[in-house]
mmCIF file of N, CA and C in Angstrom:
data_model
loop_
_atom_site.group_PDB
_atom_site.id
_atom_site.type_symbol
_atom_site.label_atom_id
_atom_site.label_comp_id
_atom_site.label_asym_id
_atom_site.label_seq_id
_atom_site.Cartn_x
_atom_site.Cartn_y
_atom_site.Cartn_z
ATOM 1 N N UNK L 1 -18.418 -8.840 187.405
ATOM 2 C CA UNK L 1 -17.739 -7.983 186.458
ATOM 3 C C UNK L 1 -18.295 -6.581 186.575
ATOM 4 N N UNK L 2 -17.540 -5.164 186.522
ATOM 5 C CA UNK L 2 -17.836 -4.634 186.297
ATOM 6 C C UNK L 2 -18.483 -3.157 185.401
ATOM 7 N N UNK L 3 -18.680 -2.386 185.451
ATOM 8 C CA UNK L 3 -18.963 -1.920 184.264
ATOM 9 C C UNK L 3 -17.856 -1.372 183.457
ATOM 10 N N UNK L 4 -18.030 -1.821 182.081
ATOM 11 C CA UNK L 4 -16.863 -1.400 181.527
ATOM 12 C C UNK L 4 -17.683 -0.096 180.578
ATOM 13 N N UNK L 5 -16.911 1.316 180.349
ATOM 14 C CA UNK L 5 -17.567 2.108 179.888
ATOM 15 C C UNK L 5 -17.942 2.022 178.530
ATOM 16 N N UNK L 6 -18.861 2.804 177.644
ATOM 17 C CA UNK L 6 -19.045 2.457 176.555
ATOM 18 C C UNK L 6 -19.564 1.416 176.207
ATOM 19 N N UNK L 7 -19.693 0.320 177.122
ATOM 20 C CA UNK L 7 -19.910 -1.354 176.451
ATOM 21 C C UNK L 7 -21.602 -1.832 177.251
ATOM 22 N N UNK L 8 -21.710 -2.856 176.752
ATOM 23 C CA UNK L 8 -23.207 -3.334 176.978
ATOM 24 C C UNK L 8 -22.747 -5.058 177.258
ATOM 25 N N UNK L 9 -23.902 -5.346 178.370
ATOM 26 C CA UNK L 9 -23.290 -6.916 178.421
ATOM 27 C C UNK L 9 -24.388 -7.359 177.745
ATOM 28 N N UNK L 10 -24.466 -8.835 176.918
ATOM 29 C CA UNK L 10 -25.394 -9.530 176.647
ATOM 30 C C UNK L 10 -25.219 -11.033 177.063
ATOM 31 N N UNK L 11 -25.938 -12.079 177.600
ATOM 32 C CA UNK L 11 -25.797 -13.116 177.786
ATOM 33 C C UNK L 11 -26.437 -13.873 176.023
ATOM 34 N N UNK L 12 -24.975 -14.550 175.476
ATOM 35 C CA UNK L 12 -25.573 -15.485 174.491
ATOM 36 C C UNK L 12 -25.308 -16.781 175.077
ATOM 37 N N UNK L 13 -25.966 -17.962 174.892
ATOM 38 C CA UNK L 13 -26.050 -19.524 174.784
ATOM 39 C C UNK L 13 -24.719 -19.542 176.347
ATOM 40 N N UNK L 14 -25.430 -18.707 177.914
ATOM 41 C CA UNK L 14 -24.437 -18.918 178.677
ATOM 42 C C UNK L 14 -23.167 -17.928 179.042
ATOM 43 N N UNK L 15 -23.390 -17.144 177.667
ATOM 44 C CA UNK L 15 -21.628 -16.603 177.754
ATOM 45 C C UNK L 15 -21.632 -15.166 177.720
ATOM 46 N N UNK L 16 -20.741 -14.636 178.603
ATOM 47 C CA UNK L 16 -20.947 -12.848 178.448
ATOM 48 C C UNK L 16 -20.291 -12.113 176.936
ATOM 49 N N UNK L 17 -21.170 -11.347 176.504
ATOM 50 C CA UNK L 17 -20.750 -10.987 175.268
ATOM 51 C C UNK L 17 -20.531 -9.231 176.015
ATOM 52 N N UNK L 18 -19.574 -8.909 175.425
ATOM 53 C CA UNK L 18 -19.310 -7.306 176.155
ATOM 54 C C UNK L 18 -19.161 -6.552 174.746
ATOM 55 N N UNK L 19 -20.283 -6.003 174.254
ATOM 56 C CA UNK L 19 -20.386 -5.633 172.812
ATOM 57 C C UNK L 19 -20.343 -3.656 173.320
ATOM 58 N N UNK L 20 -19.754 -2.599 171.792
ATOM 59 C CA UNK L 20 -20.058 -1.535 171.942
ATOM 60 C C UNK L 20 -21.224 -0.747 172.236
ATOM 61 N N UNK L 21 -21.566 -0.146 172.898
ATOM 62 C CA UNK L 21 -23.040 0.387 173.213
ATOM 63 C C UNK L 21 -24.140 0.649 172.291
ATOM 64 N N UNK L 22 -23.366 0.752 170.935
ATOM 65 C CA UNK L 22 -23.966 1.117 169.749
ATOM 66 C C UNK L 22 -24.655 -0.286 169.472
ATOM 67 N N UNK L 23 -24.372 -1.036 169.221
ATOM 68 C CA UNK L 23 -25.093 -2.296 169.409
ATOM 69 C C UNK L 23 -26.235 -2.919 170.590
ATOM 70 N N UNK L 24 -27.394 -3.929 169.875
ATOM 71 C CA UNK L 24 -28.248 -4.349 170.745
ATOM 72 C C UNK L 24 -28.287 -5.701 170.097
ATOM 73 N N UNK L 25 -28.118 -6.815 171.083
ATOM 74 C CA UNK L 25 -28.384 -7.965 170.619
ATOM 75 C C UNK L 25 -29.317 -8.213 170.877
ATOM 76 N N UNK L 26 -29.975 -8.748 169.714
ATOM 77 C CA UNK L 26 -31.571 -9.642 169.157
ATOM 78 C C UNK L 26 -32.147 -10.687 169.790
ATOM 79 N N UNK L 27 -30.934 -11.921 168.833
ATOM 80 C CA UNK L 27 -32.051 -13.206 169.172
ATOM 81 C C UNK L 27 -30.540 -14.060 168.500
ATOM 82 N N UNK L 28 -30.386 -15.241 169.675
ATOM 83 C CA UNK L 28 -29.302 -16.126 168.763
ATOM 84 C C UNK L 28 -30.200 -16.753 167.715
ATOM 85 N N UNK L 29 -29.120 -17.337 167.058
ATOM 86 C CA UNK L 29 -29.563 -17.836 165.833
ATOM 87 C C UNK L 29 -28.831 -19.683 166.354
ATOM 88 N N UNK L 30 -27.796 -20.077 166.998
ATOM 89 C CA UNK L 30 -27.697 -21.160 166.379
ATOM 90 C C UNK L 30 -26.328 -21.589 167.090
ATOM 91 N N UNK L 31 -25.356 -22.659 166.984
ATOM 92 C CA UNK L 31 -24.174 -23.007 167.682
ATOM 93 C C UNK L 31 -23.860 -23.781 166.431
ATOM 94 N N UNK L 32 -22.412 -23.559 166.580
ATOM 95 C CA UNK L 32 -21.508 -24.280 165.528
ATOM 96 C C UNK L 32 -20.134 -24.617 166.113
ATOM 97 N N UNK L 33 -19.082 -25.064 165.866
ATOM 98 C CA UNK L 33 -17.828 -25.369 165.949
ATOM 99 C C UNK L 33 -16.687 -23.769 166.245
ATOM 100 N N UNK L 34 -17.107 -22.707 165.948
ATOM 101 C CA UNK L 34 -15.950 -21.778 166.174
ATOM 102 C C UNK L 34 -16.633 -20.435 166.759
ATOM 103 N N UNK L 35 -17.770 -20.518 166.957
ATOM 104 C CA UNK L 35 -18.810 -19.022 167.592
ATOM 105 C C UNK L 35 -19.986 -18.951 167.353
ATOM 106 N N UNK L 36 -20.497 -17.754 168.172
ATOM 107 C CA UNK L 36 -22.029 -17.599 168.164
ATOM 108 C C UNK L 36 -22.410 -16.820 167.224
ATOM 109 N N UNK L 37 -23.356 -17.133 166.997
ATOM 110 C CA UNK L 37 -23.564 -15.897 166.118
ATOM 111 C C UNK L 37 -24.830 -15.220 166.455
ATOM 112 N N UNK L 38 -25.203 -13.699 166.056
ATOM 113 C CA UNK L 38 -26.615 -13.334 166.218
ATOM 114 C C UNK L 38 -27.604 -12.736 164.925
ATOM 115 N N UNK L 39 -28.414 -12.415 164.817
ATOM 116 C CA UNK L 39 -28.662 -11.813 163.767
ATOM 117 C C UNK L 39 -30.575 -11.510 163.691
ATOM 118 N N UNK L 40 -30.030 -10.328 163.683
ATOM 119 C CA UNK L 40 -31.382 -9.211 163.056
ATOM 120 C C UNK L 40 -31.056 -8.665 161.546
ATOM 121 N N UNK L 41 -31.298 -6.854 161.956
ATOM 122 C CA UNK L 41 -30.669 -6.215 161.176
ATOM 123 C C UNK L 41 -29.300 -6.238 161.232
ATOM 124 N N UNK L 42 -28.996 -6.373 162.216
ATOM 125 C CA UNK L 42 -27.143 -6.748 162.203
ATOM 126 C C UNK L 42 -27.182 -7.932 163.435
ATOM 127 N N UNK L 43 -26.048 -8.238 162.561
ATOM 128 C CA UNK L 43 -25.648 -9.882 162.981
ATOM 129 C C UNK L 43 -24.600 -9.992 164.146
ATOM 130 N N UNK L 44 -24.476 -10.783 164.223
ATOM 131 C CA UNK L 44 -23.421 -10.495 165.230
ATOM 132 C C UNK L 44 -23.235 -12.106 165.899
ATOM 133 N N UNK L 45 -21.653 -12.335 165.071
ATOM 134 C CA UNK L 45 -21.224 -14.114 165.142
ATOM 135 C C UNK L 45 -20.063 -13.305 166.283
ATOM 136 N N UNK L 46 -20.041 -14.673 167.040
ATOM 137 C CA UNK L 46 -19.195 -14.495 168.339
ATOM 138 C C UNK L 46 -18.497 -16.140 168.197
ATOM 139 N N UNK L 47 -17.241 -15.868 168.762
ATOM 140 C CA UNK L 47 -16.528 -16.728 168.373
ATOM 141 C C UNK L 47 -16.094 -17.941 169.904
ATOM 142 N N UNK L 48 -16.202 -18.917 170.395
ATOM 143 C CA UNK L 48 -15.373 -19.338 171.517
ATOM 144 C C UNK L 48 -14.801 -20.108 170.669
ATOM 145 N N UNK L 49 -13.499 -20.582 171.612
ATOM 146 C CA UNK L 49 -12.895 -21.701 170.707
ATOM 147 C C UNK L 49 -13.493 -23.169 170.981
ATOM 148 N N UNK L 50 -13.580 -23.669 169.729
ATOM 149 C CA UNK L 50 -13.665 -24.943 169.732
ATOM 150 C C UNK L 50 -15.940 -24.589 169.304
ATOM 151 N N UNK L 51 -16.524 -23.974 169.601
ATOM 152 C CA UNK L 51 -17.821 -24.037 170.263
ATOM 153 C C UNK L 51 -18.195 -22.856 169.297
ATOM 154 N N UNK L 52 -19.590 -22.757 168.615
ATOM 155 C CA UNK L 52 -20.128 -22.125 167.692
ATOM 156 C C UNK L 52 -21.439 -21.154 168.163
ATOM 157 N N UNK L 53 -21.439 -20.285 168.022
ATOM 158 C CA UNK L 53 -22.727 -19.479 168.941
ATOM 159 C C UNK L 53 -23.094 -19.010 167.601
ATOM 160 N N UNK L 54 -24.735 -18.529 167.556
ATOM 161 C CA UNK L 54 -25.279 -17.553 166.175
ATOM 162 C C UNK L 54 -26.029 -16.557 167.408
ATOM 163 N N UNK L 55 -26.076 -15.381 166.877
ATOM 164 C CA UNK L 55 -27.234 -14.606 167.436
ATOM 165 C C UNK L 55 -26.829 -13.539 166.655
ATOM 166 N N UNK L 56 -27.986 -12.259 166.853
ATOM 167 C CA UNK L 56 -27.792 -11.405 166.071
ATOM 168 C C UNK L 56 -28.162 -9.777 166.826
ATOM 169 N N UNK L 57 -27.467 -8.698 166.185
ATOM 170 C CA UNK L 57 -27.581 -7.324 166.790
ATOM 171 C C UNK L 57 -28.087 -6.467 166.112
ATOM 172 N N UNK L 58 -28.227 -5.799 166.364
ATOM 173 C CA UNK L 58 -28.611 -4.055 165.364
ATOM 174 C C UNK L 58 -27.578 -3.167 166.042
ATOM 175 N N UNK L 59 -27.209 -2.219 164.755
ATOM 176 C CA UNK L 59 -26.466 -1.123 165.071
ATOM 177 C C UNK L 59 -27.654 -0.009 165.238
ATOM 178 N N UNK L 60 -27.178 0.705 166.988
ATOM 179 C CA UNK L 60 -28.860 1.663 166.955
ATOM 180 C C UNK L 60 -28.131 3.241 166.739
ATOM 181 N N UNK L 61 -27.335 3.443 166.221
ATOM 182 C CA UNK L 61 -26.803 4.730 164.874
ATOM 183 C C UNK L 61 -27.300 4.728 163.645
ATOM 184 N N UNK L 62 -27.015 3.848 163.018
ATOM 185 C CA UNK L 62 -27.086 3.181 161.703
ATOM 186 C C UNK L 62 -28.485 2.749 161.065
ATOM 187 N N UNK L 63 -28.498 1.444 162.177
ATOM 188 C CA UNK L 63 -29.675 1.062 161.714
ATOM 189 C C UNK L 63 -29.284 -0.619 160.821
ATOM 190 N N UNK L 64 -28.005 -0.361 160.423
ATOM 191 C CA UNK L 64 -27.757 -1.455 159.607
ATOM 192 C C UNK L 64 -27.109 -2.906 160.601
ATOM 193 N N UNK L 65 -27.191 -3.775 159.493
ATOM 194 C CA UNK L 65 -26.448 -5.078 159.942
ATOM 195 C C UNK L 65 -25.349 -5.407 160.171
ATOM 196 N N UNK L 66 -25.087 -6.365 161.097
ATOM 197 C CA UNK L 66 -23.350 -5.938 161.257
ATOM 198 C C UNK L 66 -23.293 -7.452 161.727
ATOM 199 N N UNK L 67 -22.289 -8.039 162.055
ATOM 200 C CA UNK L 67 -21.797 -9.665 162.553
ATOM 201 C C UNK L 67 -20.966 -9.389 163.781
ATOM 202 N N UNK L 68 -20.911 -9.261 164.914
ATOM 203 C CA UNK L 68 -20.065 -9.151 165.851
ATOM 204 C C UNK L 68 -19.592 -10.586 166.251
ATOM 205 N N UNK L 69 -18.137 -11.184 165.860
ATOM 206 C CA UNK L 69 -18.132 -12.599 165.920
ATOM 207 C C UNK L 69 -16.763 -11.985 167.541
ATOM 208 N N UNK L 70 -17.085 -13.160 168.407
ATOM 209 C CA UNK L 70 -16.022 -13.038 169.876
ATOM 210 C C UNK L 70 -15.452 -14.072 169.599
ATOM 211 N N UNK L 71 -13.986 -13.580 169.843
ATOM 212 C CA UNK L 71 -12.419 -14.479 169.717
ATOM 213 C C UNK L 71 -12.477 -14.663 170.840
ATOM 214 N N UNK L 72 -12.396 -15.943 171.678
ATOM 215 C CA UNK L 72 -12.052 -15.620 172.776
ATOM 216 C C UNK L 72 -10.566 -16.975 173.123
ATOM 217 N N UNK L 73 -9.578 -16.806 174.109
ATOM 218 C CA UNK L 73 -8.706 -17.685 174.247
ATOM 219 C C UNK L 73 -7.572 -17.860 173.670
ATOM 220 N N UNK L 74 -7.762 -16.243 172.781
ATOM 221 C CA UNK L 74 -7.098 -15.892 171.393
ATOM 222 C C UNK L 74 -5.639 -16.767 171.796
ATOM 223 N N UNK L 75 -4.467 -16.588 172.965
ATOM 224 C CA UNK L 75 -3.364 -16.626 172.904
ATOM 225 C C UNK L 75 -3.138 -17.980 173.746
ATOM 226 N N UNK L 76 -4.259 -18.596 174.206
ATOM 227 C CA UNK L 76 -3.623 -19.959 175.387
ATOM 228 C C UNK L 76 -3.513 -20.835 174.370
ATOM 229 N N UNK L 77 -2.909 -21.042 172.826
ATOM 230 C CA UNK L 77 -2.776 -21.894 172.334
ATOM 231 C C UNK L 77 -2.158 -21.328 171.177
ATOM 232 N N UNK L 78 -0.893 -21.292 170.512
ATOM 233 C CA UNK L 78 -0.272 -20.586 169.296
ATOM 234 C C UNK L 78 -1.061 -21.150 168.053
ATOM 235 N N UNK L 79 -1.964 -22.067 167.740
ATOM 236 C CA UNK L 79 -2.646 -22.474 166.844
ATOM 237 C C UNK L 79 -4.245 -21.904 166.858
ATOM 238 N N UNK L 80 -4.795 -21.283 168.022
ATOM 239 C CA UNK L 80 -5.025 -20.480 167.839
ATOM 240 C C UNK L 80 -5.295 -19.049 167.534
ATOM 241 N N UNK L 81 -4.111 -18.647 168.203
ATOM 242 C CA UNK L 81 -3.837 -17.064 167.321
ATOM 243 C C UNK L 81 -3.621 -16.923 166.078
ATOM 244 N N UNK L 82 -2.843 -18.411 165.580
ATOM 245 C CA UNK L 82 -2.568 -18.046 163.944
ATOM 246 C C UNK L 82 -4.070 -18.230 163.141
ATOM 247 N N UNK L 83 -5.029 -19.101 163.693
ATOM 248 C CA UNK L 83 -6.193 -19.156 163.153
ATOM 249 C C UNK L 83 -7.446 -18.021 163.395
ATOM 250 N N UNK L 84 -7.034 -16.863 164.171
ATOM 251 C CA UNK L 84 -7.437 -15.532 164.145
ATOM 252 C C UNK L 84 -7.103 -14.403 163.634
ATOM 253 N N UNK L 85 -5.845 -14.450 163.124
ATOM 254 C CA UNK L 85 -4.675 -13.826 162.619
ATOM 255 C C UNK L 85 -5.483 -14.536 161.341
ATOM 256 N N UNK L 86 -4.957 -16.000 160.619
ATOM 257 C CA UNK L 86 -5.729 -15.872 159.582
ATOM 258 C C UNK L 86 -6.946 -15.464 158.938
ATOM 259 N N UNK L 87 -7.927 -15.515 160.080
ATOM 260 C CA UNK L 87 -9.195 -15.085 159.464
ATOM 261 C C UNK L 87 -9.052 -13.767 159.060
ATOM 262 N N UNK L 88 -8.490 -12.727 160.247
ATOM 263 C CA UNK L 88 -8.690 -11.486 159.892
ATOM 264 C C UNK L 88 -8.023 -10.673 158.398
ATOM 265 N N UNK L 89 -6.846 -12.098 157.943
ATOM 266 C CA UNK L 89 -6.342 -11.120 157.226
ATOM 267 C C UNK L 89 -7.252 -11.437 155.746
ATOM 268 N N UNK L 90 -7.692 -12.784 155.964
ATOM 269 C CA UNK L 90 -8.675 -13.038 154.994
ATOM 270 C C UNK L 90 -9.895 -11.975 154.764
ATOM 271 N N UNK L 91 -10.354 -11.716 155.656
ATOM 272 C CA UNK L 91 -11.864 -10.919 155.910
ATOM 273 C C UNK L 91 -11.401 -9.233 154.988
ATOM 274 N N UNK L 92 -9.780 -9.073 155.372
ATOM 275 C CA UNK L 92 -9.559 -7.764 154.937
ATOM 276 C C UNK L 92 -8.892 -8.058 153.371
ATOM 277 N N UNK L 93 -8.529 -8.985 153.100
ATOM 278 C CA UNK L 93 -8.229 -9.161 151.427
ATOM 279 C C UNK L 93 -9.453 -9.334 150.850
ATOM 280 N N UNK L 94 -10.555 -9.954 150.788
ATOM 281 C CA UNK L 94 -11.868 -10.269 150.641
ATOM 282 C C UNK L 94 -12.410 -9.046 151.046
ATOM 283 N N UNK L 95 -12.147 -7.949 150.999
ATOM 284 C CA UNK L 95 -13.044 -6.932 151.844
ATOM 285 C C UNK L 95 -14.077 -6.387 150.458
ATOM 286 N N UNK L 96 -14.969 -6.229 150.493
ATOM 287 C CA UNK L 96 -15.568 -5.767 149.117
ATOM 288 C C UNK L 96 -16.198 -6.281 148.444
ATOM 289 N N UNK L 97 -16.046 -7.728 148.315
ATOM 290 C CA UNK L 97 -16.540 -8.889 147.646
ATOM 291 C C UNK L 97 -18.149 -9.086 148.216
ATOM 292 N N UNK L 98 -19.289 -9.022 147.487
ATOM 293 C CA UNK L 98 -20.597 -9.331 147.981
ATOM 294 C C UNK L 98 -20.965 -10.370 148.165
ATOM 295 N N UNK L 99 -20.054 -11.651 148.193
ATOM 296 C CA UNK L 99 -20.364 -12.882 148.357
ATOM 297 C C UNK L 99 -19.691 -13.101 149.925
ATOM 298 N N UNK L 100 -18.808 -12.623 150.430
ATOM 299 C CA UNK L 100 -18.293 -12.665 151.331
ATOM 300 C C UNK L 100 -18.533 -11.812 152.407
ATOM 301 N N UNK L 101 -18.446 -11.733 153.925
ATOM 302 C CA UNK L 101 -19.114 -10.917 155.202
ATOM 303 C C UNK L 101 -17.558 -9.675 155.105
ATOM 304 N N UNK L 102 -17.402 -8.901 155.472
ATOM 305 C CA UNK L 102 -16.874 -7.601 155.111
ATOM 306 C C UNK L 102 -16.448 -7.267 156.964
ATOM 307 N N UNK L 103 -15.216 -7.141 156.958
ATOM 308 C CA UNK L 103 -14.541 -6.685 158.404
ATOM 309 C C UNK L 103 -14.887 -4.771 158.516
ATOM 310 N N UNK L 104 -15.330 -4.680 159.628
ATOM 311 C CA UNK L 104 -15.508 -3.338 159.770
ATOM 312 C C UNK L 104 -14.728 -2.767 161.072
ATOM 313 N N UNK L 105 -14.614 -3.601 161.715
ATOM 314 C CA UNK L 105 -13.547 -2.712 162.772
ATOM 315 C C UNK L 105 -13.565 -4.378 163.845
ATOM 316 N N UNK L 106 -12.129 -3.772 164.766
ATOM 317 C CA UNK L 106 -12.007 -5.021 165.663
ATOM 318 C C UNK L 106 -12.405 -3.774 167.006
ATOM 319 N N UNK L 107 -12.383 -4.786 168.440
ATOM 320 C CA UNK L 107 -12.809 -4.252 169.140
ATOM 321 C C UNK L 107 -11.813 -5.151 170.253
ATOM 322 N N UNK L 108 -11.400 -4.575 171.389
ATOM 323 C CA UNK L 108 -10.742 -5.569 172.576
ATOM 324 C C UNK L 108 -11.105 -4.905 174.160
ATOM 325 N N UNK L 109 -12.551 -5.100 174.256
ATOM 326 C CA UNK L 109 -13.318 -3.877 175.614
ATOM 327 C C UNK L 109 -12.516 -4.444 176.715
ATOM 328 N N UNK L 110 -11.427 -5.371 177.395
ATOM 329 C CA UNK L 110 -11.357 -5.133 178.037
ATOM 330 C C UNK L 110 -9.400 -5.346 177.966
ATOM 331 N N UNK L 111 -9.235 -4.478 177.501
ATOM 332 C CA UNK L 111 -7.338 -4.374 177.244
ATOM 333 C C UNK L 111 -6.606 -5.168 178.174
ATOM 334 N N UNK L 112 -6.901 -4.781 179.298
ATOM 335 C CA UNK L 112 -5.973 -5.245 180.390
ATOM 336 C C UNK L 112 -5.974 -6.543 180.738
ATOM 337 N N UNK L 113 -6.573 -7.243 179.942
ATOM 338 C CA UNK L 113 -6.938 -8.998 179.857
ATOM 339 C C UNK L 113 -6.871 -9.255 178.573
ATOM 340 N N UNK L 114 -6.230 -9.484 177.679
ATOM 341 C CA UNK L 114 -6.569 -9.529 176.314
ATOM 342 C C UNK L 114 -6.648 -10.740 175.902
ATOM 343 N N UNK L 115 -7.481 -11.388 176.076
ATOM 344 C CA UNK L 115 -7.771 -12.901 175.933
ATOM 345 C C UNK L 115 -9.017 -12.985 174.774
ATOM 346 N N UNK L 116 -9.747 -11.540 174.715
ATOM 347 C CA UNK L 116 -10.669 -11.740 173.805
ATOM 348 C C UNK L 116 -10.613 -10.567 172.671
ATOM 349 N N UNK L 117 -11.252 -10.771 171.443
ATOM 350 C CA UNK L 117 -11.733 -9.789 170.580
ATOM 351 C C UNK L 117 -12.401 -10.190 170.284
ATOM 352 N N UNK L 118 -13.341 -8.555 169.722
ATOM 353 C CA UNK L 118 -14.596 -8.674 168.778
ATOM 354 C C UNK L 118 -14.496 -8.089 167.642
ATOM 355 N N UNK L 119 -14.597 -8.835 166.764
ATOM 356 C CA UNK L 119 -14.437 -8.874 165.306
ATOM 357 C C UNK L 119 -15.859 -8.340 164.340
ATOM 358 N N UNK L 120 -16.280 -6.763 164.184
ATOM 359 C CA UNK L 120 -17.129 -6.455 163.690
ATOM 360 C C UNK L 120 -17.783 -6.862 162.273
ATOM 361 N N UNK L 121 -18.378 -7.601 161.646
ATOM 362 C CA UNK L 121 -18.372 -7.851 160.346
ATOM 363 C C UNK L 121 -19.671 -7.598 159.387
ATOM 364 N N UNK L 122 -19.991 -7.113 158.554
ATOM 365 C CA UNK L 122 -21.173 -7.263 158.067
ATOM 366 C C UNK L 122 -21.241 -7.767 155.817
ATOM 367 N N UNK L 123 -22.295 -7.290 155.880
ATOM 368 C CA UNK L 123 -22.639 -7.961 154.196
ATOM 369 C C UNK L 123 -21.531 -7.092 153.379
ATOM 370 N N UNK L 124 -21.441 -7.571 152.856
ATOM 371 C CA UNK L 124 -20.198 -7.801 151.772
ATOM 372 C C UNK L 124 -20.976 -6.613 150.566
ATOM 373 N N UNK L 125 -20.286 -5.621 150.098
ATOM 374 C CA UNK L 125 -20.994 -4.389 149.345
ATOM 375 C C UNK L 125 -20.435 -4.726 147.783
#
């Protein structure tokens, strides 16, 4: 693969994570059923289908925590797009709520393949 601008590769649990430069991933945290996740000061859940990753990032602007969760496979299955489509619209009705993780921006680094997104998320204000 090659370099895509702006972006940073990280290997989590095997898998290329192609996160914004502004980000540094930490340390996974863990595997579950729908993504990885990471987490420091910012988090950063990554999504495969079917397969659960934890690990976590820092935003190095900021400073703060953030969840970067990866969609990936978004469209080889219409039951999965609607179950990405649902999350997101959940994450943005719920936006605000301090009990709940808070959508901050989506991300798709490599357009011309759009098989994946990254779904920015952090603590709930």
């Amino acid at each position: 693969m090659g370099d895509i601008p702006g972006r940073k590769l990280f290997k989590v649990f095997n898998q290329d994570f192609i996160v914004d430069e502004r980000y540094t991933v930490t340390k996974e945290l863990g595997q579950g059923a729908y993504g990885i996740v990471w987490y420091r000061i910012i988090s950063i859940l990554v999504n495969i289908v079917l397969i659960s990753y934890d690990s976590a990032a820092t935003n190095n602007v900021t400073q703060e925590g953030v969840a970067i969760k990866k969609v990936t496979n978004v469209f080889s299955k219409k039951i999965l797009a609607k179950r990405a489509l649902r999350e997101i619209k959940l994450l943005q009705h719920f936006r605000g709520h301090r009990n709940i993780t808070c959508l901050y921006d989506m991300d798709i680094p490599r357009p011309m393949n759009f098989n994946e997104t990254y779904l920015y998320e952090g603590q709930g204000k």
